[in-house]
Coordinates of N, CA and C and ligand atoms in Angstrom, one line a residue:
M244 N -22.1 -22.8 -1.1 CA -23.0 -21.9 -1.8 C -22.4 -20.5 -2.0
P245 N -22.2 -20.1 -3.3 CA -21.5 -18.9 -3.5 C -22.4 -17.7 -3.2
Y246 N -21.7 -16.6 -2.8 CA -22.5 -15.4 -2.5 C -21.8 -14.4 -3.5
S247 N -22.5 -13.3 -3.7 CA -21.9 -12.3 -4.6 C -21.8 -11.0 -3.9
V248 N -20.8 -10.2 -4.1 CA -20.6 -9.0 -3.5 C -20.3 -7.9 -4.6
S249 N -20.6 -6.7 -4.4 CA -20.3 -5.7 -5.4 C -19.7 -4.5 -4.6
P250 N -18.6 -3.9 -5.4 CA -17.9 -2.8 -4.8 C -18.8 -1.6 -4.5
I251 N -18.5 -1.0 -3.4 CA -19.2 0.3 -3.0 C -18.3 1.5 -3.6
G252 N -17.2 1.2 -4.0 CA -16.4 2.3 -4.6 C -15.0 1.8 -5.0
F253 N -14.2 2.7 -5.6 CA -12.9 2.4 -6.1 C -11.9 3.4 -5.6
V254 N -10.7 2.9 -5.4 CA -9.6 3.8 -4.9 C -8.8 4.3 -6.0
R255 N -8.6 5.7 -6.0 CA -7.7 6.4 -6.9 C -6.5 6.6 -6.0
S256 N -5.3 5.9 -6.3 CA -4.2 5.8 -5.4 C -2.9 6.4 -6.0
C257 N -2.0 6.7 -5.1 CA -0.7 7.2 -5.6 C 0.0 6.0 -6.2
F258 N -0.4 4.7 -5.9 CA 0.4 3.5 -6.3 C -0.2 3.0 -7.6
K259 N 0.6 3.1 -8.7 CA 0.1 2.6 -10.0 C 0.6 1.2 -10.4
E260 N 1.4 0.6 -9.5 CA 1.8 -0.8 -9.7 C 2.0 -1.4 -8.3
K261 N 2.1 -2.7 -8.3 CA 2.1 -3.3 -7.0 C 3.5 -3.2 -6.3
F262 N 4.5 -3.2 -7.2 CA 5.9 -3.2 -6.6 C 6.1 -1.8 -5.9
A263 N 6.6 -1.9 -4.7 CA 7.1 -0.7 -3.9 C 5.9 -0.2 -3.0
I264 N 4.7 -0.8 -3.1 CA 3.7 -0.5 -2.2 C 4.1 -1.1 -0.8
P265 N 3.9 -0.3 0.2 CA 4.3 -0.9 1.6 C 3.5 -2.2 1.8
R266 N 4.0 -3.0 2.7 CA 3.3 -4.3 2.9 C 2.1 -4.2 3.8
Q267 N 2.0 -3.1 4.5 CA 0.8 -2.8 5.3 C 0.5 -1.4 5.3
P268 N -0.7 -0.9 5.7 CA -1.0 0.5 5.8 C -0.3 1.2 7.0
Q269 N -0.3 2.5 6.9 CA 0.3 3.3 8.0 C 1.9 3.3 7.9
L270 N 2.5 2.5 7.1 CA 4.0 2.5 7.0 C 4.4 3.6 6.1
A271 N 3.6 4.2 5.3 CA 3.9 5.4 4.5 C 2.8 6.4 4.7
P272 N 2.9 7.3 5.7 CA 1.8 8.2 5.9 C 1.6 9.2 4.7
A273 N 2.7 9.4 3.9 CA 2.5 10.2 2.7 C 1.8 9.5 1.5
A274 N 1.4 8.2 1.7 CA 0.7 7.6 0.6 C -0.8 7.9 0.6
R275 N -1.2 8.7 -0.3 CA -2.6 9.2 -0.3 C -3.4 8.6 -1.5
G276 N -4.6 8.7 -1.2 CA -5.5 8.4 -2.3 C -6.9 8.9 -2.0
V277 N -7.9 8.6 -2.9 CA -9.3 9.0 -2.8 C -10.1 7.8 -3.0
L278 N -11.0 7.5 -2.1 CA -12.0 6.5 -2.4 C -13.2 7.1 -3.0
E279 N -13.5 6.8 -4.2 CA -14.7 7.4 -5.0 C -15.8 6.3 -4.8
L280 N -16.9 6.8 -4.2 CA -18.1 5.9 -3.9 C -18.9 5.9 -5.2
V281 N -19.6 4.7 -5.4 CA -20.5 4.5 -6.5 C -21.9 4.5 -6.1
A282 N -22.8 4.8 -6.9 CA -24.3 4.8 -6.6 C -24.7 3.5 -6.0
P283 N -25.5 3.4 -5.0 CA -26.2 4.6 -4.4 C -25.5 5.3 -3.2
F284 N -24.2 5.0 -3.1 CA -23.5 5.4 -1.9 C -22.8 6.8 -2.0
D285 N -23.1 7.4 -3.2 CA -22.3 8.6 -3.6 C -23.0 9.9 -3.3
T286 N -24.0 9.9 -2.6 CA -24.8 11.1 -2.4 C -24.5 11.9 -1.1
G287 N -23.7 11.3 -0.2 CA -23.4 11.9 1.1 C -24.1 11.3 2.3
E288 N -25.3 10.7 2.0 CA -26.0 10.1 3.1 C -25.2 8.9 3.8
A289 N -24.7 8.1 3.0 CA -23.9 6.9 3.5 C -22.7 7.2 4.3
V290 N -22.2 8.5 4.1 CA -21.0 8.9 4.9 C -21.3 9.9 6.1
Q291 N -22.5 10.1 6.2 CA -22.9 11.1 7.2 C -22.4 10.7 8.6
G292 N -21.7 11.4 9.4 CA -21.2 11.2 10.7 C -19.8 10.7 10.6
L293 N -19.3 10.3 9.4 CA -17.9 9.8 9.3 C -16.9 10.8 9.6
E294 N -17.2 12.1 9.5 CA -16.3 13.1 9.8 C -15.8 13.1 11.3
Q295 N -16.5 12.3 12.1 CA -16.2 12.3 13.6 C -15.2 11.2 13.8
V296 N -14.7 10.5 12.7 CA -13.8 9.4 12.9 C -12.4 9.6 12.2
S297 N -11.3 9.2 12.8 CA -10.0 9.6 12.3 C -9.5 8.5 11.3
H298 N -9.9 7.3 11.6 CA -9.4 6.2 10.8 C -10.6 5.2 10.4
V299 N -10.4 4.6 9.2 CA -11.5 3.6 8.8 C -10.8 2.3 8.4
W300 N -11.5 1.2 8.6 CA -11.2 -0.1 8.0 C -11.7 -0.1 6.6
L301 N -10.9 -0.5 5.7 CA -11.4 -0.7 4.3 C -11.4 -2.3 4.1
L302 N -12.4 -2.8 3.6 CA -12.4 -4.2 3.1 C -12.4 -4.1 1.6
F303 N -11.4 -4.8 1.0 CA -11.3 -4.6 -0.5 C -11.0 -5.8 -1.2
L304 N -10.9 -5.8 -2.5 CA -10.6 -7.0 -3.3 C -9.1 -6.8 -3.8
F305 N -8.3 -7.8 -3.6 CA -7.0 -7.8 -4.3 C -7.2 -8.1 -5.7
H306 N -7.7 -7.1 -6.5 CA -8.2 -7.4 -7.8 C -7.1 -7.8 -8.8
Q307 N -5.9 -7.4 -8.5 CA -4.8 -7.9 -9.3 C -4.1 -9.1 -8.8
A308 N -4.7 -9.9 -7.9 CA -4.1 -11.0 -7.5 C -5.1 -12.2 -7.3
L309 N -6.2 -12.0 -7.9 CA -7.3 -13.1 -7.9 C -6.9 -14.4 -8.6
E310 N -7.2 -15.4 -7.9 CA -6.8 -16.8 -8.4 C -8.0 -17.7 -8.4
D311 N -8.0 -18.7 -9.4 CA -9.1 -19.6 -9.4 C -9.0 -20.7 -8.4
R312 N -7.7 -21.2 -8.2 CA -7.5 -22.2 -7.3 C -7.0 -21.8 -5.9
P313 N -7.7 -22.1 -4.8 CA -7.4 -21.6 -3.5 C -6.0 -22.2 -3.1
R314 N -5.1 -21.4 -2.4 CA -3.9 -22.0 -1.9 C -4.1 -22.2 -0.4
L315 N -3.5 -23.3 0.1 CA -3.5 -23.6 1.5 C -2.3 -23.0 2.2
K316 N -1.2 -22.9 1.4 CA 0.0 -22.4 2.0 C 0.5 -21.3 1.2
V317 N 1.1 -20.3 1.8 CA 1.7 -19.1 1.1 C 3.1 -18.9 1.6
R318 N 3.9 -18.2 0.7 CA 5.2 -17.9 1.1 C 5.3 -16.3 1.3
P319 N 5.1 -15.8 2.4 CA 5.1 -14.4 2.7 C 6.4 -13.7 2.3
P320 N 6.5 -12.6 1.6 CA 7.7 -12.0 1.2 C 8.5 -11.6 2.5
R321 N 7.8 -11.3 3.5 CA 8.4 -11.0 4.8 C 9.3 -12.0 5.3
L322 N 9.0 -13.3 5.0 CA 9.8 -14.4 5.5 C 10.9 -14.8 4.5
G323 N 11.1 -13.9 3.5 CA 12.2 -14.1 2.6 C 11.7 -14.9 1.4
G324 N 10.4 -15.2 1.3 CA 9.9 -15.9 0.1 C 10.3 -17.4 0.1
N325 N 11.0 -17.9 1.1 CA 11.4 -19.3 1.1 C 10.9 -20.2 2.2
K326 N 10.0 -19.6 3.0 CA 9.4 -20.3 4.1 C 7.9 -20.2 3.9
S327 N 7.1 -21.3 4.0 CA 5.7 -21.2 3.9 C 4.9 -21.3 5.1
V328 N 3.8 -20.6 5.2 CA 2.9 -20.8 6.3 C 1.5 -21.0 5.8
G329 N 0.6 -21.4 6.7 CA -0.8 -21.5 6.2 C -1.4 -20.2 5.8
V330 N -2.2 -20.3 4.8 CA -2.8 -19.0 4.2 C -3.4 -18.2 5.3
F331 N -4.0 -18.8 6.3 CA -4.7 -18.0 7.2 C -3.8 -17.5 8.3
A332 N -2.5 -17.8 8.3 CA -1.5 -17.2 9.2 C -0.8 -16.0 8.5
S333 N -1.2 -15.6 7.4 CA -0.5 -14.6 6.6 C -1.5 -13.6 6.1
R334 N -1.0 -12.4 5.8 CA -1.9 -11.3 5.2 C -1.5 -11.2 3.7
A335 N -0.9 -12.3 3.2 CA -0.5 -12.2 1.8 C -1.7 -12.0 0.8
T336 N -1.5 -11.6 -0.3 CA -2.5 -11.2 -1.3 C -3.2 -12.4 -1.8
H337 N -2.6 -13.6 -1.8 CA -3.2 -14.7 -2.4 C -4.2 -15.4 -1.4
R338 N -5.5 -15.2 -1.4 CA -6.4 -15.6 -0.5 C -7.5 -16.3 -1.1
P339 N -8.3 -17.1 -0.3 CA -9.4 -17.8 -0.8 C -10.5 -16.9 -1.5
N340 N -10.8 -15.8 -0.9 CA -11.8 -14.9 -1.6 C -11.2 -13.6 -2.0
G341 N -9.8 -13.5 -2.0 CA -9.1 -12.3 -2.5 C -9.5 -11.0 -1.7
I342 N -9.9 -11.2 -0.4 CA -10.3 -10.0 0.4 C -9.1 -9.5 1.2
G343 N -8.9 -8.2 1.1 CA -7.8 -7.4 1.9 C -8.6 -6.6 2.9
Q344 N -7.8 -6.2 4.0 CA -8.4 -5.2 4.9 C -7.2 -4.3 5.4
S345 N -7.5 -3.0 5.4 CA -6.5 -2.0 5.8 C -7.1 -1.0 6.7
V346 N -6.4 -0.5 7.8 CA -6.9 0.6 8.6 C -6.1 1.9 8.0
V347 N -6.9 2.8 7.4 CA -6.2 3.9 6.8 C -6.8 5.2 7.5
K348 N -5.9 6.3 7.3 CA -6.3 7.6 8.0 C -7.4 8.3 7.0
L349 N -8.4 8.8 7.7 CA -9.5 9.5 7.0 C -9.2 11.0 7.1
D350 N -8.7 11.6 6.0 CA -8.3 13.0 6.1 C -9.4 13.9 5.8
A351 N -10.3 13.6 5.0 CA -11.5 14.4 4.7 C -12.7 13.6 4.1
V352 N -13.9 14.0 4.4 CA -15.1 13.4 4.0 C -15.9 14.4 3.1
E353 N -16.2 13.9 1.9 CA -17.1 14.7 1.0 C -18.2 13.8 0.5
P354 N -19.3 14.3 0.1 CA -20.3 13.4 -0.5 C -19.7 12.6 -1.6
G355 N -19.8 11.4 -1.5 CA -19.3 10.4 -2.5 C -17.8 10.3 -2.6
R356 N -17.1 10.9 -1.6 CA -15.6 10.8 -1.8 C -14.9 10.9 -0.4
L357 N -14.0 9.9 -0.2 CA -13.2 9.9 1.1 C -11.7 10.2 0.7
W358 N -11.1 11.1 1.4 CA -9.7 11.4 1.2 C -8.9 10.6 2.2
L359 N -7.9 9.8 1.8 CA -7.3 8.8 2.6 C -5.8 9.1 2.6
S360 N -5.1 8.7 3.7 CA -3.6 8.5 3.7 C -3.2 7.3 4.5
G361 N -1.9 7.1 4.3 CA -1.3 5.8 4.9 C -1.8 4.5 4.2
I362 N -2.1 4.6 2.9 CA -2.8 3.4 2.3 C -1.7 2.5 1.7
D363 N -2.1 1.3 1.6 CA -1.3 0.3 0.9 C -2.1 -0.4 -0.3
L364 N -2.7 0.4 -1.0 CA -3.7 0.0 -2.0 C -3.3 0.5 -3.4
L365 N -3.4 -0.5 -4.3 CA -3.2 -0.2 -5.7 C -4.3 0.7 -6.3
D366 N -3.9 1.5 -7.3 CA -4.9 2.3 -8.1 C -6.0 1.4 -8.6
G367 N -7.2 1.7 -8.4 CA -8.3 1.0 -9.0 C -8.9 -0.1 -8.1
T368 N -8.3 -0.3 -6.9 CA -8.8 -1.3 -6.0 C -10.2 -1.1 -5.7
P369 N -11.0 -2.2 -5.9 CA -12.5 -2.2 -5.6 C -12.7 -2.3 -4.1
V370 N -13.4 -1.4 -3.5 CA -13.7 -1.5 -2.0 C -15.1 -2.1 -1.8
L371 N -15.1 -3.0 -0.9 CA -16.4 -3.8 -0.6 C -17.1 -3.2 0.5
D372 N -16.4 -2.6 1.5 CA -17.1 -2.0 2.7 C -16.2 -1.0 3.4
I373 N -16.7 -0.2 4.2 CA -16.0 0.8 5.0 C -16.5 0.6 6.4
K374 N -15.6 0.6 7.4 CA -16.1 0.5 8.8 C -15.3 1.5 9.6
P375 N -15.9 2.3 10.5 CA -15.1 3.2 11.4 C -14.2 2.3 12.2
Y376 N -13.0 2.8 12.4 CA -12.1 2.2 13.4 C -12.6 2.5 14.8
V377 N -12.7 1.5 15.7 CA -13.2 1.7 17.0 C -12.0 1.5 18.0
P378 N -11.3 2.5 18.5 CA -10.1 2.2 19.2 C -10.2 1.3 20.4
Y379 N -11.3 1.4 21.2 CA -11.4 0.5 22.4 C -11.5 -1.0 22.0
A380 N -12.1 -1.2 20.8 CA -12.3 -2.7 20.4 C -11.2 -3.2 19.4
D381 N -10.7 -2.2 18.6 CA -9.7 -2.7 17.5 C -8.3 -2.7 17.9
S382 N -7.9 -2.1 19.1 CA -6.5 -2.0 19.4 C -6.4 -3.0 20.7
V383 N -5.6 -4.0 20.6 CA -5.5 -5.0 21.6 C -4.2 -4.9 22.3
A384 N -4.1 -4.4 23.5 CA -2.8 -4.1 24.1 C -1.9 -5.4 24.2
S385 N -2.6 -6.5 24.5 CA -1.8 -7.7 24.8 C -1.5 -8.6 23.5
A386 N -1.9 -8.0 22.3 CA -1.8 -8.8 21.1 C -0.3 -9.1 20.8
Y387 N 0.0 -10.3 20.1 CA 1.3 -10.5 19.6 C 1.1 -11.2 18.2
N388 N 2.1 -11.2 17.4 CA 2.2 -12.0 16.2 C 3.7 -12.3 16.0
R389 N 3.9 -13.6 16.3 CA 5.4 -14.0 16.2 C 5.9 -14.1 14.8
I390 N 5.0 -14.1 13.8 CA 5.5 -14.2 12.5 C 5.9 -12.7 11.9
A391 N 5.1 -11.8 12.3 CA 5.3 -10.4 11.9 C 5.2 -9.6 13.2
D392 N 6.2 -9.5 13.9 CA 6.2 -8.9 15.3 C 6.4 -7.4 15.3
A393 N 7.1 -6.9 14.3 CA 7.4 -5.4 14.3 C 7.4 -5.0 12.8
A394 N 7.3 -3.7 12.5 CA 7.3 -3.2 11.3 C 8.7 -3.6 10.6
P395 N 8.8 -3.7 9.3 CA 10.0 -4.0 8.6 C 11.1 -3.1 9.0
R396 N 12.4 -3.6 9.1 CA 13.5 -2.7 9.4 C 13.7 -1.7 8.2
L397 N 14.0 -0.5 8.4 CA 14.1 0.6 7.4 C 15.5 0.6 6.9
I398 N 15.7 0.9 5.6 CA 17.1 1.1 5.1 C 17.2 2.6 4.7
E399 N 18.5 3.0 4.5 CA 18.8 4.4 4.2 C 18.4 4.7 2.7
V400 N 17.8 5.9 2.6 CA 17.5 6.3 1.2 C 18.3 7.6 0.9
H401 N 19.1 7.5 -0.1 CA 19.8 8.7 -0.5 C 19.4 9.2 -1.9
W402 N 19.7 10.4 -2.3 CA 19.3 10.9 -3.6 C 20.5 11.5 -4.4
L403 N 20.4 11.2 -5.7 CA 21.2 12.0 -6.6 C 20.7 13.5 -6.5
D404 N 21.5 14.5 -6.6 CA 21.0 15.9 -6.5 C 19.9 16.1 -7.6
G405 N 20.2 15.7 -8.8 CA 19.2 15.9 -9.9 C 17.9 15.2 -9.6
A406 N 17.9 14.0 -9.0 CA 16.6 13.3 -8.7 C 15.8 14.0 -7.7
L407 N 16.5 14.5 -6.6 CA 15.8 15.2 -5.6 C 15.2 16.5 -6.2
G408 N 15.8 17.2 -7.1 CA 15.2 18.4 -7.7 C 14.0 18.0 -8.5
Q409 N 14.1 16.8 -9.3 CA 13.0 16.4 -10.0 C 11.8 16.1 -9.2
A410 N 12.1 15.4 -8.0 CA 11.0 15.0 -7.1 C 10.3 16.2 -6.6
R411 N 11.2 17.2 -6.2 CA 10.6 18.5 -5.6 C 9.6 19.1 -6.7
S412 N 10.1 19.3 -7.9 CA 9.2 19.9 -8.9 C 8.0 19.1 -9.2
H413 N 8.1 17.8 -9.4 CA 6.9 17.0 -9.6 C 5.9 17.0 -8.4
G414 N 6.5 17.1 -7.2 CA 5.7 17.2 -5.9 C 4.9 18.5 -6.0
L415 N 5.5 19.6 -6.4 CA 4.8 20.9 -6.4 C 3.7 20.8 -7.5
R416 N 4.1 20.2 -8.6 CA 3.1 20.2 -9.7 C 1.9 19.3 -9.3
L417 N 2.1 18.2 -8.6 CA 1.1 17.3 -8.2 C 0.3 17.8 -6.9
D418 N 1.0 18.7 -6.2 CA 0.5 19.1 -4.9 C 0.4 18.0 -4.0
Q419 N 1.5 17.2 -4.0 CA 1.6 16.0 -3.2 C 3.0 15.9 -2.5
P420 N 3.0 15.3 -1.3 CA 4.4 15.1 -0.6 C 5.2 14.0 -1.3
L421 N 5.7 14.2 -2.5 CA 6.3 13.3 -3.3 C 7.5 12.7 -2.7
I422 N 8.4 13.7 -2.2 CA 9.7 13.3 -1.7 C 9.5 12.3 -0.5
E423 N 8.6 12.7 0.5 CA 8.3 11.9 1.6 C 7.7 10.5 1.1
L424 N 6.8 10.5 0.2 CA 6.2 9.3 -0.3 C 7.3 8.3 -0.8
I425 N 8.2 8.9 -1.6 CA 9.3 8.0 -2.2 C 10.2 7.5 -1.1
E426 N 10.6 8.4 -0.2 CA 11.5 8.0 0.9 C 10.8 7.0 1.8
Q427 N 9.5 7.2 2.1 CA 8.9 6.2 3.1 C 8.7 4.9 2.4
C428 N 8.4 4.8 1.1 CA 8.2 3.5 0.4 C 9.5 2.8 0.2
L429 N 10.5 3.6 -0.3 CA 11.8 2.8 -0.6 C 12.5 2.5 0.7
A430 N 12.3 3.2 1.8 CA 12.9 2.8 3.1 C 12.5 1.4 3.6
Q431 N 11.3 1.0 3.0 CA 10.8 -0.4 3.4 C 11.6 -1.4 2.7
D432 N 12.4 -1.0 1.7 CA 13.1 -2.0 0.8 C 12.2 -2.9 0.1
P433 N 11.6 -2.4 -1.1 CA 10.6 -3.2 -1.8 C 11.1 -4.4 -2.5
R434 N 12.4 -4.5 -2.6 CA 13.0 -5.6 -3.3 C 12.7 -7.0 -2.5
P435 N 12.4 -8.1 -3.3 CA 12.2 -9.4 -2.7 C 13.4 -9.7 -1.7
A436 N 13.2 -10.2 -0.6 CA 14.3 -10.4 0.4 C 15.3 -11.4 -0.1
Y437 N 14.9 -12.3 -1.0 CA 15.8 -13.3 -1.5 C 16.8 -12.7 -2.6
Q438 N 16.5 -11.5 -3.1 CA 17.3 -11.0 -4.2 C 18.5 -10.2 -3.7
V439 N 19.7 -10.6 -4.1 CA 20.8 -9.9 -3.7 C 21.0 -8.7 -4.7
P440 N 20.9 -7.5 -4.3 CA 21.0 -6.4 -5.2 C 22.3 -6.0 -5.7
A441 N 22.6 -6.3 -7.0 CA 24.0 -5.9 -7.5 C 23.9 -4.4 -7.8
P442 N 25.0 -3.6 -7.5 CA 25.0 -2.2 -7.6 C 24.5 -1.7 -9.0
E443 N 24.8 -2.5 -10.0 CA 24.4 -2.0 -11.4 C 22.9 -2.3 -11.8
R444 N 22.3 -3.1 -11.0 CA 20.8 -3.4 -11.2 C 20.0 -2.2 -10.9
R445 N 19.1 -1.9 -11.8 CA 18.2 -0.8 -11.6 C 16.8 -1.3 -11.2
Y446 N 16.2 -0.6 -10.3 CA 14.8 -0.9 -9.9 C 13.9 0.3 -10.3
G447 N 12.6 0.1 -10.4 CA 11.8 1.2 -10.7 C 10.3 1.0 -10.3
A448 N 9.6 2.0 -10.0 CA 8.1 1.9 -9.7 C 7.5 3.3 -10.0
R449 N 6.3 3.2 -10.2 CA 5.4 4.4 -10.6 C 4.6 4.9 -9.5
F450 N 4.8 6.2 -9.1 CA 4.0 6.8 -8.0 C 3.3 8.0 -8.7
W451 N 2.0 8.2 -8.5 CA 1.2 9.1 -9.2 C 1.5 9.0 -10.7
D452 N 2.0 10.1 -11.3 CA 2.3 9.9 -12.8 C 3.8 10.1 -13.0
V453 N 4.6 9.7 -12.1 CA 6.1 9.7 -12.3 C 6.7 8.4 -12.1
D454 N 7.8 8.1 -12.9 CA 8.5 6.8 -12.7 C 9.8 7.2 -11.9
V455 N 10.0 6.4 -10.8 CA 11.2 6.6 -10.0 C 12.1 5.4 -10.1
R456 N 13.4 5.7 -10.3 CA 14.3 4.6 -10.6 C 15.4 4.8 -9.4
W457 N 15.8 3.6 -8.9 CA 16.9 3.6 -7.9 C 17.8 2.4 -8.0
H458 N 18.9 2.4 -7.2 CA 19.7 1.2 -7.2 C 20.2 1.0 -5.8
Y459 N 20.9 0.0 -5.5 CA 21.6 -0.3 -4.2 C 23.0 -0.1 -4.4
P460 N 23.7 1.0 -4.1 CA 25.1 1.2 -4.3 C 25.9 0.3 -3.3
E461 N 25.2 -0.1 -2.2 CA 25.9 -1.0 -1.3 C 24.7 -1.7 -0.5
P462 N 24.9 -2.9 0.1 CA 23.7 -3.5 0.8 C 23.2 -2.5 1.8
G463 N 21.9 -2.5 2.0 CA 21.3 -1.7 3.1 C 21.2 -0.2 2.7
K464 N 21.4 0.1 1.5 CA 21.4 1.5 1.1 C 20.8 1.7 -0.3
I465 N 19.8 2.6 -0.4 CA 19.2 2.9 -1.7 C 19.6 4.3 -2.2
C466 N 19.9 4.4 -3.4 CA 20.1 5.7 -4.0 C 19.1 6.0 -5.1
V467 N 18.3 7.1 -5.0 CA 17.3 7.5 -6.0 C 18.1 8.1 -7.2
L468 N 17.9 7.5 -8.4 CA 18.6 8.0 -9.6 C 17.9 9.0 -10.4
D469 N 16.6 8.8 -10.6 CA 15.8 9.8 -11.3 C 14.3 9.7 -11.1
V470 N 13.6 10.8 -11.2 CA 12.2 10.9 -11.0 C 11.6 11.6 -12.3
V471 N 11.0 10.8 -13.2 CA 10.7 11.4 -14.5 C 9.2 11.2 -14.8
A472 N 8.6 12.1 -15.6 CA 7.2 12.0 -16.0 C 7.0 10.6 -16.7
A473 N 5.9 9.9 -16.4 CA 5.7 8.6 -16.9 C 5.3 8.7 -18.3
Ligands
SAM185 N1 -3.4 -4.5 4.5 C1 -3.8 -5.5 3.6 C2 -4.2 -6.8 4.3 O1 -3.6 -7.1 5.3 O2 -5.2 -7.4 3.9 C3 -3.0 -5.8 2.5 C4 -1.7 -6.5 2.9 S1 -0.9 -7.0 1.4 C5 0.5 -7.9 2.2 C6 -0.1 -5.5 0.8 C7 0.2 -5.6 -0.6 O3 -0.9 -5.9 -1.4 C8 0.8 -4.4 -1.2 O4 2.2 -4.4 -1.0 C9 0.5 -4.5 -2.7 O5 1.6 -5.0 -3.4 C10 -0.7 -5.5 -2.8 N2 -1.9 -4.9 -3.3 C11 -2.5 -3.7 -2.8 N3 -3.6 -3.5 -3.6 C12 -3.7 -4.6 -4.3 C13 -4.7 -4.9 -5.3 N4 -5.8 -4.2 -5.5 N5 -4.6 -6.1 -6.0 C14 -3.5 -6.9 -5.8 N6 -2.5 -6.6 -4.9 C15 -2.7 -5.4 -4.2

């Protein structure tokens, strides 16, 4: 029996495309966004008391990964894209009902608007529900996950002088920690694990309204080439 749900709001995010978004929240603290609530949740009543909470769970729709046919197995990028596990053993975006969940930092609360950081959400993501993070219940000291036991290993991020200057001035214009955002996201190495990066191959992603281009001058090292208005 199908049920229907409707978004309580939409995220305005620093991430304008899926590529280079961290694989989980909290990995890029400089990743910011605003959750704009829609009526009837936009008057302030629905968020009353939320200013006493540091983090919230967001339940959302992977609106750019919805599929008609459910998958039983997925190939998580984390496992190199060549090993499959059951869909319920993974946090991959391809899911039966397209539902994602992230714990994000709540920086400020306004009527109809939540200011967030540490997000892993694409711009325009429809949010289905918000729940306060409850430390005593949501943090399990004895928990383990042998598929994803630790945060991804970070790689070095270097800058061409010109690119660093460009990022600094766009960051000032946007009033956002753009250098930190780029470094934190690229350090996760967004490239699919199975792809061997040739030094001449260029990669790119859009953060806020700027396009960032980089390459891998040698394995395990990224160099940012330019940061230009999109
Ligand atoms: N923390 C969530 C979870 O566990 O359900 C998301 C994990 S999922 C592996 C994270 C990836 O989802 C990001 O790297 C990004 O590429 C993708 N993503 C984020 N928002 C999306 C959206 N609205 N539609 C499709 N893909 C999205």
